[in-house]
Tab-separated table of N, CA, C and O in Angstrom:
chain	number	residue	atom	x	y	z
A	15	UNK	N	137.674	67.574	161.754
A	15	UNK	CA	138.791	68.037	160.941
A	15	UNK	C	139.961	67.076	161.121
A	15	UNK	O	140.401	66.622	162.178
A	16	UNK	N	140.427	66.831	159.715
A	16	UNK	CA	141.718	65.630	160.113
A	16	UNK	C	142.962	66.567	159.940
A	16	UNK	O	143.424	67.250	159.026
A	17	UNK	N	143.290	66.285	161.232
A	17	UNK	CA	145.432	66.911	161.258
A	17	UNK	C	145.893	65.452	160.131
A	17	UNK	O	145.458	64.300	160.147
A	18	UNK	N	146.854	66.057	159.291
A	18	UNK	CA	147.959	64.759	158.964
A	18	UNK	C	149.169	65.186	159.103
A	18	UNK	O	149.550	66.285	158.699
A	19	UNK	N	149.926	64.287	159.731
A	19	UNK	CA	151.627	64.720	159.920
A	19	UNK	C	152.608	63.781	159.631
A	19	UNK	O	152.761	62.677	160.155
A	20	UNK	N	153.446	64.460	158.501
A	20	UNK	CA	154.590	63.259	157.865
A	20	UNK	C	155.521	63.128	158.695
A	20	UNK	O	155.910	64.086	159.363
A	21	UNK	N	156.141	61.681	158.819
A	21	UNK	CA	157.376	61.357	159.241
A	21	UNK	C	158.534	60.419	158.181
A	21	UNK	O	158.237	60.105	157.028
A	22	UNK	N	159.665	60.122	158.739
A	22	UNK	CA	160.133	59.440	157.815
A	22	UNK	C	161.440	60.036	157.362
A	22	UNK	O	162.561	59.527	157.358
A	23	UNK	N	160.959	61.477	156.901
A	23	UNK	CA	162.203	61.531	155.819
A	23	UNK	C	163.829	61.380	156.470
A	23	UNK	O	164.136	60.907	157.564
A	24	UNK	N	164.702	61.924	155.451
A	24	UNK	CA	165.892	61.569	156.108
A	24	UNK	C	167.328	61.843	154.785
A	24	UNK	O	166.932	61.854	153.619
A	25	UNK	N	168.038	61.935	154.888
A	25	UNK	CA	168.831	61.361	154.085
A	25	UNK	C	169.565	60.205	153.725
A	25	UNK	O	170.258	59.526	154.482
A	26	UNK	N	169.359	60.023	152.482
A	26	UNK	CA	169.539	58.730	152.039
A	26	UNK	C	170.652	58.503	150.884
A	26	UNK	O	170.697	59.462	150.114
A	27	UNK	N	171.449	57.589	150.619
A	27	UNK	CA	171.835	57.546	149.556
A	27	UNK	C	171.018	57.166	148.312
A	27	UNK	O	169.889	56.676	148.350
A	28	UNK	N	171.775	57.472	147.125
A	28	UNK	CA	171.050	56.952	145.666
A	28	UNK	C	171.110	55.473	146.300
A	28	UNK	O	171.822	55.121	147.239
A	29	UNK	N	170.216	54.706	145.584
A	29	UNK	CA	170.279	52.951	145.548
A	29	UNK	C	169.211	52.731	146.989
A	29	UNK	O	168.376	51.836	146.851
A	30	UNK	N	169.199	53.504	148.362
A	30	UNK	CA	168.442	53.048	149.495
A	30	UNK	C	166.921	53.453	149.231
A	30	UNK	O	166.383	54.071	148.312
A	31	UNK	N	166.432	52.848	150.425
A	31	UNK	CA	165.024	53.221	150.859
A	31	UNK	C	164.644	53.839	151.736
A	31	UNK	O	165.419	54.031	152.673
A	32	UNK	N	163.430	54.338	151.772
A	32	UNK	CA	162.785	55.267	153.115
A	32	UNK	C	161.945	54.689	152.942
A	32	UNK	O	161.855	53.879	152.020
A	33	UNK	N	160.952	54.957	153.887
A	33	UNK	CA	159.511	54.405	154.599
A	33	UNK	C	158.837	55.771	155.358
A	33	UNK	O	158.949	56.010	156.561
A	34	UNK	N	158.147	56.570	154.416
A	34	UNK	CA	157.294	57.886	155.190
A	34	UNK	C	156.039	57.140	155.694
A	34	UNK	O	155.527	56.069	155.369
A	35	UNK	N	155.740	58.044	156.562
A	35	UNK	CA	154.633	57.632	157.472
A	35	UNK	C	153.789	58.882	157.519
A	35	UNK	O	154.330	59.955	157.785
A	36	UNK	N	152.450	58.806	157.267
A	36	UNK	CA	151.357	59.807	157.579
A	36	UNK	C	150.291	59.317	158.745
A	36	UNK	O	149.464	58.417	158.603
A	37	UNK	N	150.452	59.930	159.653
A	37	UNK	CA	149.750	59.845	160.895
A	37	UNK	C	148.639	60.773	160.743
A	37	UNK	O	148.897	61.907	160.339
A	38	UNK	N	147.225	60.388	161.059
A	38	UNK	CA	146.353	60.773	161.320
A	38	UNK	C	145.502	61.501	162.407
A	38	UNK	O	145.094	60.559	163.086
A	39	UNK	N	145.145	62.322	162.799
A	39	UNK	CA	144.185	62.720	164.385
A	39	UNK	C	143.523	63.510	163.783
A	39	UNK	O	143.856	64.208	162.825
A	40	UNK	N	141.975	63.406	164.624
A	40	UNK	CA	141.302	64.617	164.789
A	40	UNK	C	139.602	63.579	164.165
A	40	UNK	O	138.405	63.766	164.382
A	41	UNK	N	140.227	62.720	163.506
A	41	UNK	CA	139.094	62.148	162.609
A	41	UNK	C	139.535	60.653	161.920
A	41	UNK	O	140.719	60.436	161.667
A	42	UNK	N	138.471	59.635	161.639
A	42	UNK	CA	138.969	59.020	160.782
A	42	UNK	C	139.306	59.108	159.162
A	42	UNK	O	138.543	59.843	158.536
A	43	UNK	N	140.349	58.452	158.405
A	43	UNK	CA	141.004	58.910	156.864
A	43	UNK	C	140.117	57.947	156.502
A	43	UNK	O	140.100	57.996	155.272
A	44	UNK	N	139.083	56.771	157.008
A	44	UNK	CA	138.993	55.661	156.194
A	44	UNK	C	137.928	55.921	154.975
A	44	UNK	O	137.652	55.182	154.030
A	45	UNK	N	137.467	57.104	155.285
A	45	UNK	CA	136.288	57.426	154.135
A	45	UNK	C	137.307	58.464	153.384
A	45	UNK	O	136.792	59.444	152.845
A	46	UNK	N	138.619	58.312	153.327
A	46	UNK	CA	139.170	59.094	152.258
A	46	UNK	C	140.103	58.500	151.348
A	46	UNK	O	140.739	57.554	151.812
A	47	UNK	N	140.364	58.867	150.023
A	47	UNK	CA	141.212	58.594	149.073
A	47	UNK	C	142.562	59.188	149.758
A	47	UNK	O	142.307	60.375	149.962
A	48	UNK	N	143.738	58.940	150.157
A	48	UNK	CA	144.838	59.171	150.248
A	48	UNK	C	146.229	59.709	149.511
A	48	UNK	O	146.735	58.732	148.958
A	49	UNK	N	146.559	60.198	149.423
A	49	UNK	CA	147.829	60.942	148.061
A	49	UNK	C	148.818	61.145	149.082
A	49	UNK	O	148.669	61.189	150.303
A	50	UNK	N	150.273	61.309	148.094
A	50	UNK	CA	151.432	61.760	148.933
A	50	UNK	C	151.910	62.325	147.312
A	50	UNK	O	152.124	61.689	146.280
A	51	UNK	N	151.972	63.973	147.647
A	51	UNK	CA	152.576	64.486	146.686
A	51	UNK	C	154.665	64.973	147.363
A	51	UNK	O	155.228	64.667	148.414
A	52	UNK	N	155.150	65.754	146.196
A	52	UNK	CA	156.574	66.089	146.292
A	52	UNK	C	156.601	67.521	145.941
A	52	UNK	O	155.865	67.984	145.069
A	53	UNK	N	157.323	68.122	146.515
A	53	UNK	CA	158.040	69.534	146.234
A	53	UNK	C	159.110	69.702	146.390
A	53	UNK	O	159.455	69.785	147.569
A	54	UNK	N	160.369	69.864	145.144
A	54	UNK	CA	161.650	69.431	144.618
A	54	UNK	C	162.015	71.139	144.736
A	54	UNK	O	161.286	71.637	143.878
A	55	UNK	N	162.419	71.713	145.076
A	55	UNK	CA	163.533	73.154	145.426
A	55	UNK	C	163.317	73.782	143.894
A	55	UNK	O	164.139	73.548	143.008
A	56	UNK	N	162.147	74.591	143.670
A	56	UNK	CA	162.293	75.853	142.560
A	56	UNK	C	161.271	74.963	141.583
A	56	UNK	O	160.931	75.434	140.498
A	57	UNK	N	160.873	73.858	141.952
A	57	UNK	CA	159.432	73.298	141.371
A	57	UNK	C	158.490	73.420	141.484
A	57	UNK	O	158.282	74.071	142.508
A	58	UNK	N	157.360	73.078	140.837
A	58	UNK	CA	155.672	72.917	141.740
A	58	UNK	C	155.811	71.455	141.944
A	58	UNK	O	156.448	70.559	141.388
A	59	UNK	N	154.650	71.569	143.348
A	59	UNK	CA	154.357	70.355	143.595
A	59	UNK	C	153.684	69.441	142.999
A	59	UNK	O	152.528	69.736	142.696
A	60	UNK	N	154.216	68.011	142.639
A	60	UNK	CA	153.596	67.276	141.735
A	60	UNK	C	153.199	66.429	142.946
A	60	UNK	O	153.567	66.509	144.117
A	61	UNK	N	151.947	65.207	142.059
A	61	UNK	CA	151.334	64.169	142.492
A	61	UNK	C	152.510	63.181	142.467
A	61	UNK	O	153.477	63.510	141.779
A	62	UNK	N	152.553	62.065	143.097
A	62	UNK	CA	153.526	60.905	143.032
A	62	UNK	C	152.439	59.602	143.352
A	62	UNK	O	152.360	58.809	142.414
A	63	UNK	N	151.740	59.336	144.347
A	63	UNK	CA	150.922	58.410	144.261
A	63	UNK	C	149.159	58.404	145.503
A	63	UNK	O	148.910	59.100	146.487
A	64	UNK	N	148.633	57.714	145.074
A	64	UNK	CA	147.363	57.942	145.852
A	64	UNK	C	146.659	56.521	146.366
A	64	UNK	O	147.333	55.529	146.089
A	65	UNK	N	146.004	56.387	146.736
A	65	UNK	CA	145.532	54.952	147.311
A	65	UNK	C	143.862	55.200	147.756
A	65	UNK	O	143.619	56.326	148.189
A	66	UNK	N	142.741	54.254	147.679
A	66	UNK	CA	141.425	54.285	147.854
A	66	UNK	C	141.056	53.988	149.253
A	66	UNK	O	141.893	53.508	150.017
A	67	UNK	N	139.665	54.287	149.685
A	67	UNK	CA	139.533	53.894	150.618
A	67	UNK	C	139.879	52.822	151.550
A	67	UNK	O	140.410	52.830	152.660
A	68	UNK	N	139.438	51.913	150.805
A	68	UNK	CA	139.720	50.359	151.336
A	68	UNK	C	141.299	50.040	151.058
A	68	UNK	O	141.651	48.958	151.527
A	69	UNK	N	142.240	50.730	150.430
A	69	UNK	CA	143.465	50.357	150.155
A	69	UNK	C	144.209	49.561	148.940
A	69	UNK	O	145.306	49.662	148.391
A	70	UNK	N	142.569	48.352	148.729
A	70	UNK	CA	142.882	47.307	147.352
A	70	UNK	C	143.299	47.777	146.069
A	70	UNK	O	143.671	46.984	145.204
A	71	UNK	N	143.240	49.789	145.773
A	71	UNK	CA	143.613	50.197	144.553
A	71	UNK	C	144.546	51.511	144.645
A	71	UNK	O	144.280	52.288	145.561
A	72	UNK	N	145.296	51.735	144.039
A	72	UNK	CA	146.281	52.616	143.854
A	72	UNK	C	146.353	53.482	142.355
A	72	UNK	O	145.837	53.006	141.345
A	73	UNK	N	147.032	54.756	142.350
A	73	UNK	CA	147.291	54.886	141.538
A	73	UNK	C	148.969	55.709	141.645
A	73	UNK	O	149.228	56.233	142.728
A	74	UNK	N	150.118	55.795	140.435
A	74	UNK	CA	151.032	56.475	140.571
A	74	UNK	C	151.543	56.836	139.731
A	74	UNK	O	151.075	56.571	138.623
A	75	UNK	N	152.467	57.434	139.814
A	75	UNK	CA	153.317	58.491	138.951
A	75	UNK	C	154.246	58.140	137.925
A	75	UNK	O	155.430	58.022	138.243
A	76	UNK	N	153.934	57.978	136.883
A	76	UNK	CA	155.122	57.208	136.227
A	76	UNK	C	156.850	57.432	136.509
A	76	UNK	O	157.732	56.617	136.240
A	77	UNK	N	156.986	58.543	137.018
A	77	UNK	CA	158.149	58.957	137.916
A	77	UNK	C	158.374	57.950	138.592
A	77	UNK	O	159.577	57.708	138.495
A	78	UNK	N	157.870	57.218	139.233
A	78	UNK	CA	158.213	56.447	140.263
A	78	UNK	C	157.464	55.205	140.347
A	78	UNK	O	157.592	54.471	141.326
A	79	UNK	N	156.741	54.945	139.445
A	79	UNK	CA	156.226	53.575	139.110
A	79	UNK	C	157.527	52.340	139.442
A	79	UNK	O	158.667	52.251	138.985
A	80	UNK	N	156.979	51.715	140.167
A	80	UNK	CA	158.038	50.250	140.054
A	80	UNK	C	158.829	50.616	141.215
A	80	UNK	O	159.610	49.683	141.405
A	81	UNK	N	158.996	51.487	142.046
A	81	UNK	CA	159.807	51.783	143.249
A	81	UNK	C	158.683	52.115	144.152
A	81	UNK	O	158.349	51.264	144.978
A	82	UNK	N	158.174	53.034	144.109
A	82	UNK	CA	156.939	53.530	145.010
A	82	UNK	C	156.009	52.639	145.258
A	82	UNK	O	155.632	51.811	144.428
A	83	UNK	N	155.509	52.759	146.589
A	83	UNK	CA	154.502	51.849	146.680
A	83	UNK	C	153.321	52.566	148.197
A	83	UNK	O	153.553	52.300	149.376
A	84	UNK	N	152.700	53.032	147.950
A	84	UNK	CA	151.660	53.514	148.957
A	84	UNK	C	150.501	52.343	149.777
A	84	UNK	O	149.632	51.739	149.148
A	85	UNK	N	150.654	52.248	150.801
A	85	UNK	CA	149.878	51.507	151.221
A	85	UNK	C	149.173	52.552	152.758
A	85	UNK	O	149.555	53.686	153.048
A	86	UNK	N	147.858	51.558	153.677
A	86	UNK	CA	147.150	52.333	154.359
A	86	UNK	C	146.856	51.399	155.519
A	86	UNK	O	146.549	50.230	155.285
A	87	UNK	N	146.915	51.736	156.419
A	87	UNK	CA	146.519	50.890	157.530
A	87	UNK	C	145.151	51.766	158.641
A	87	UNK	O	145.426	52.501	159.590
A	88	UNK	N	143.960	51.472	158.250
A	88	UNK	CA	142.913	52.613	158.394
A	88	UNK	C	142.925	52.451	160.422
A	88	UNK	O	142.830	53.351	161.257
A	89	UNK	N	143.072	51.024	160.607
A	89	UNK	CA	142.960	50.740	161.871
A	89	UNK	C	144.030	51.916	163.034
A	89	UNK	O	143.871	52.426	164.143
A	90	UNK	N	144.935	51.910	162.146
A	90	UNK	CA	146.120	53.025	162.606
A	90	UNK	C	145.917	54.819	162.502
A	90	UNK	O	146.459	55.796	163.018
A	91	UNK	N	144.993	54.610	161.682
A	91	UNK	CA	144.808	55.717	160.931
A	91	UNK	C	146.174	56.360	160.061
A	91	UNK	O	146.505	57.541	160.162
A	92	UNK	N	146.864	55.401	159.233
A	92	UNK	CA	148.305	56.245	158.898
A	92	UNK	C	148.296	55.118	157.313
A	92	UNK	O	147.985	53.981	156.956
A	93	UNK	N	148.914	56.498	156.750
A	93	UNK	CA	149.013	55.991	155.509
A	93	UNK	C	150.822	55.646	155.346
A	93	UNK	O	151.725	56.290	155.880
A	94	UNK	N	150.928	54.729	154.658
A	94	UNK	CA	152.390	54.981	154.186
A	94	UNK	C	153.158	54.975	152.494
A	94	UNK	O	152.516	54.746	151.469
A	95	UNK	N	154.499	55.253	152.537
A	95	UNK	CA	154.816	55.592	150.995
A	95	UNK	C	156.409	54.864	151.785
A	95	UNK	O	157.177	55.131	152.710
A	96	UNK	N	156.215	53.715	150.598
A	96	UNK	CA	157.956	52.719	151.009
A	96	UNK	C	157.993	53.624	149.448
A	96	UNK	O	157.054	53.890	148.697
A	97	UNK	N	159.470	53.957	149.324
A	97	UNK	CA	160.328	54.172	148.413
A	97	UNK	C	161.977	53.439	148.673
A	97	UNK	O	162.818	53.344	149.567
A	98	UNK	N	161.718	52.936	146.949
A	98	UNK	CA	162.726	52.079	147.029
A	98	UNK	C	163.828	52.525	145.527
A	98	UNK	O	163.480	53.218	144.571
A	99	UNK	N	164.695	52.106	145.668
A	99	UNK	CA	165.535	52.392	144.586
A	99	UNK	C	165.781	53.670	144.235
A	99	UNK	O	165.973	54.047	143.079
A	100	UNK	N	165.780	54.718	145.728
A	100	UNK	CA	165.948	56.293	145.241
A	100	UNK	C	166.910	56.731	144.543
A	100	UNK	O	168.030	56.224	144.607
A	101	UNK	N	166.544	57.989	143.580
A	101	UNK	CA	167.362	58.479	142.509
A	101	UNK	C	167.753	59.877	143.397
A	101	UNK	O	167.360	60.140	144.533
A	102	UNK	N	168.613	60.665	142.562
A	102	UNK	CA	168.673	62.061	142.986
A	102	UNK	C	167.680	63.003	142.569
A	102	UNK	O	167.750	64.221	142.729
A	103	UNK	N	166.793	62.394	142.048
A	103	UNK	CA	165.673	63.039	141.649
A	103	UNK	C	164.383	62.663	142.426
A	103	UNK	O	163.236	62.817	142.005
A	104	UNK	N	164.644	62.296	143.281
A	104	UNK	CA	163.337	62.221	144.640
A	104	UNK	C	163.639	62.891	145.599
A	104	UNK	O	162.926	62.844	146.601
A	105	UNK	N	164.769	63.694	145.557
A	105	UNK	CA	164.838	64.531	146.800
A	105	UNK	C	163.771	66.197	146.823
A	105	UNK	O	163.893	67.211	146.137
A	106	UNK	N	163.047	65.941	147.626
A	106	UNK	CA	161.983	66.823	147.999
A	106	UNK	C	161.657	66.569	148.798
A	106	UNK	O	162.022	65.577	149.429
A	107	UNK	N	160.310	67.849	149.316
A	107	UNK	CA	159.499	67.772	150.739
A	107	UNK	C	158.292	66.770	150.214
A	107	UNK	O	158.072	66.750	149.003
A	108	UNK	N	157.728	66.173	150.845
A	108	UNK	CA	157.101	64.759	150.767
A	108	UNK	C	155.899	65.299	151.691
A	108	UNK	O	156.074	65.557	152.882
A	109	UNK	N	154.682	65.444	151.046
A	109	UNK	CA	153.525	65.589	151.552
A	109	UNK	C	152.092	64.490	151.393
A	109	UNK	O	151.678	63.960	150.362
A	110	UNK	N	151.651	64.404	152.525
A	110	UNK	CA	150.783	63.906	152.250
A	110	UNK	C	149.025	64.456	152.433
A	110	UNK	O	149.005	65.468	153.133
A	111	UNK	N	147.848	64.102	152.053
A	111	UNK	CA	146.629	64.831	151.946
A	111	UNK	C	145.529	63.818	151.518
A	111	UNK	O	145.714	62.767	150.905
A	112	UNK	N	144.420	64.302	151.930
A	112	UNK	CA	142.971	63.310	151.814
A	112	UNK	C	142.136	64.411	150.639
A	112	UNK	O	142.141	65.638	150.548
A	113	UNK	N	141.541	63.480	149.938
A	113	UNK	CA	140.505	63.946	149.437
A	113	UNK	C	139.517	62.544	149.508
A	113	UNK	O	139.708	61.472	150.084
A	114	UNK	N	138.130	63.135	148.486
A	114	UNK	CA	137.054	62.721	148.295
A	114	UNK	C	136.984	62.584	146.685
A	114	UNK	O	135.926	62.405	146.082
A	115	UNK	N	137.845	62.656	146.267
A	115	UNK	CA	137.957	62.199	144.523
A	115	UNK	C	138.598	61.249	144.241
A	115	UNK	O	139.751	61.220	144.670
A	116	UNK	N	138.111	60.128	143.428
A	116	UNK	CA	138.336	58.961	143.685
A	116	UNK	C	140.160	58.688	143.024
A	116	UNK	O	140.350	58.819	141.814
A	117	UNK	N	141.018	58.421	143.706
A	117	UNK	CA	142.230	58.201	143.341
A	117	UNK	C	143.016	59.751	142.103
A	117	UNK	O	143.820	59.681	141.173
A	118	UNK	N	142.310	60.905	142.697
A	118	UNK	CA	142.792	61.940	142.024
A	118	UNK	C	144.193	62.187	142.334
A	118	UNK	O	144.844	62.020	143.366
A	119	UNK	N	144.593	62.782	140.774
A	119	UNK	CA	146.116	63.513	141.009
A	119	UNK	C	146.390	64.632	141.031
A	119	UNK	O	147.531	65.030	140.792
A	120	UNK	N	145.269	65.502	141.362
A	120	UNK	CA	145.171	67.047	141.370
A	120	UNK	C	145.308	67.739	142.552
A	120	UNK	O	144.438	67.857	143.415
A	121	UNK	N	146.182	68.096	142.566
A	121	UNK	CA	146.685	68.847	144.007
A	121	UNK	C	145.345	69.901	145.017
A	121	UNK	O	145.140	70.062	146.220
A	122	UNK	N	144.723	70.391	143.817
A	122	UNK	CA	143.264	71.069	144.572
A	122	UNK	C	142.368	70.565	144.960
A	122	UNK	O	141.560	71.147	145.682
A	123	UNK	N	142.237	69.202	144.554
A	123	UNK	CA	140.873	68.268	144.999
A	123	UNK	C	141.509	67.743	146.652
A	123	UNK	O	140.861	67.094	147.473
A	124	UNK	N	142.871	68.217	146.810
A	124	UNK	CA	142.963	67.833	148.245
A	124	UNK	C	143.128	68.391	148.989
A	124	UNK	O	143.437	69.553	148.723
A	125	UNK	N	143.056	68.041	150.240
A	125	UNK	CA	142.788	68.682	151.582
A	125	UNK	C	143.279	68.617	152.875
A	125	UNK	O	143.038	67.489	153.305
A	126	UNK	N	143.720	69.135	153.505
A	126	UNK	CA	144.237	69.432	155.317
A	126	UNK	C	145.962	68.197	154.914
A	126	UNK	O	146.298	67.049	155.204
A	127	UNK	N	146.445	69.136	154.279
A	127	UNK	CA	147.603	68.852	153.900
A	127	UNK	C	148.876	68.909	155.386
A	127	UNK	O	148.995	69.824	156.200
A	128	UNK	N	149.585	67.746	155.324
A	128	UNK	CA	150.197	67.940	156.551
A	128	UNK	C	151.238	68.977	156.296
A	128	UNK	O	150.804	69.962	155.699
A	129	UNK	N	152.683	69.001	156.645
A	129	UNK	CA	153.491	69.914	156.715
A	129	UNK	C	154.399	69.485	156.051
A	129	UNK	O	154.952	70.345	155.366
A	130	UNK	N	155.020	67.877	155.925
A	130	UNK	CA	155.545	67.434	154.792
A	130	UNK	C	156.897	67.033	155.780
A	130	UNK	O	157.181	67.423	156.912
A	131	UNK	N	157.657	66.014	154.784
A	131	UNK	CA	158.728	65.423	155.214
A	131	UNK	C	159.795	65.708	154.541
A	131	UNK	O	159.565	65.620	153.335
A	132	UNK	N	160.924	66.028	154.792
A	132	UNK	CA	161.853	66.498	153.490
A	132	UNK	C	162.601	64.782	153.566
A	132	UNK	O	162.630	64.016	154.529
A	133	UNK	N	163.214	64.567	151.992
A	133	UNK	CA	163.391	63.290	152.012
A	133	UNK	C	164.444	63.812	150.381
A	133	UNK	O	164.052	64.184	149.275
A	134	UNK	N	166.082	63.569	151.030
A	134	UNK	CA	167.319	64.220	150.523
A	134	UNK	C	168.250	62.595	149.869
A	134	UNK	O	168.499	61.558	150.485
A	135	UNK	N	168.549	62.966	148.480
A	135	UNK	CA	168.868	61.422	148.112
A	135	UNK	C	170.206	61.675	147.646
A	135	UNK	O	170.179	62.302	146.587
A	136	UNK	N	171.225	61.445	148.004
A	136	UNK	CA	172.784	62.254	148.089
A	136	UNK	C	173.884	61.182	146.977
A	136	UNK	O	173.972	60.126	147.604
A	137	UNK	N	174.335	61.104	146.255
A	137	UNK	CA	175.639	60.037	145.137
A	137	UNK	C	176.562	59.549	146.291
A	137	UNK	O	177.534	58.835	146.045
């Protein structure tokens, strides 16, 4: 069974960056597709971006296309999500989760969801 646990968040101004971190135990992620979804205060949680086994492919959110960038370091077991150019509209809890569907954006195809990072983007 894989634990995942976010780090990272923080408050930030509009214009900065964060760097979340998903740490892995219990198992290796490298046979998994990777995602980091968002949950914005009185929303559902949407997809934002996902990454493949091997790391060489991605997919993301047009929300955040061109700022977001998910990458994976399997040796570490930890995935990460650089966000750059935050708006006031990225402030949410920041989760991340494994599945077995190849670069899915469906919140049910994933699994052993960590607890999430809150990540606050202030004018």
């Amino acid at each position: 069974q894989v634990q995942l646990v976010e780090s990272g968040g923080g408050l930030v101004q509009a214009g900065g960056s964060l760097r979340l971190s998903c740490a892995a135990s219990g198992r290796t992620i490298s046979s998994y597709c990777m995602g980091w979804f968002r949950q914005a205060p009185g929303k559902e949680r949407e997809f934002v971006v996902a990454i493949t086994w091997s790391g060489h492919t991605t997919r993301t959110a047009d929300s955040v296309k061109g700022r977001f960038t998910i990458s994976r370091d399997n040796a570490k077991n930890t995935v990460y999500l650089q966000m750059n150019s935050l708006i006031l509209e990225d402030t949410a809890v920041y989760y991340c989760a494994a599945t077995e569907i190849y670069l899915s954006d469906r919140q049910g195809e994933y699994h052993n969801w960590g607890q999430g990072t809150q990540v606050t983007v202030s004018s």
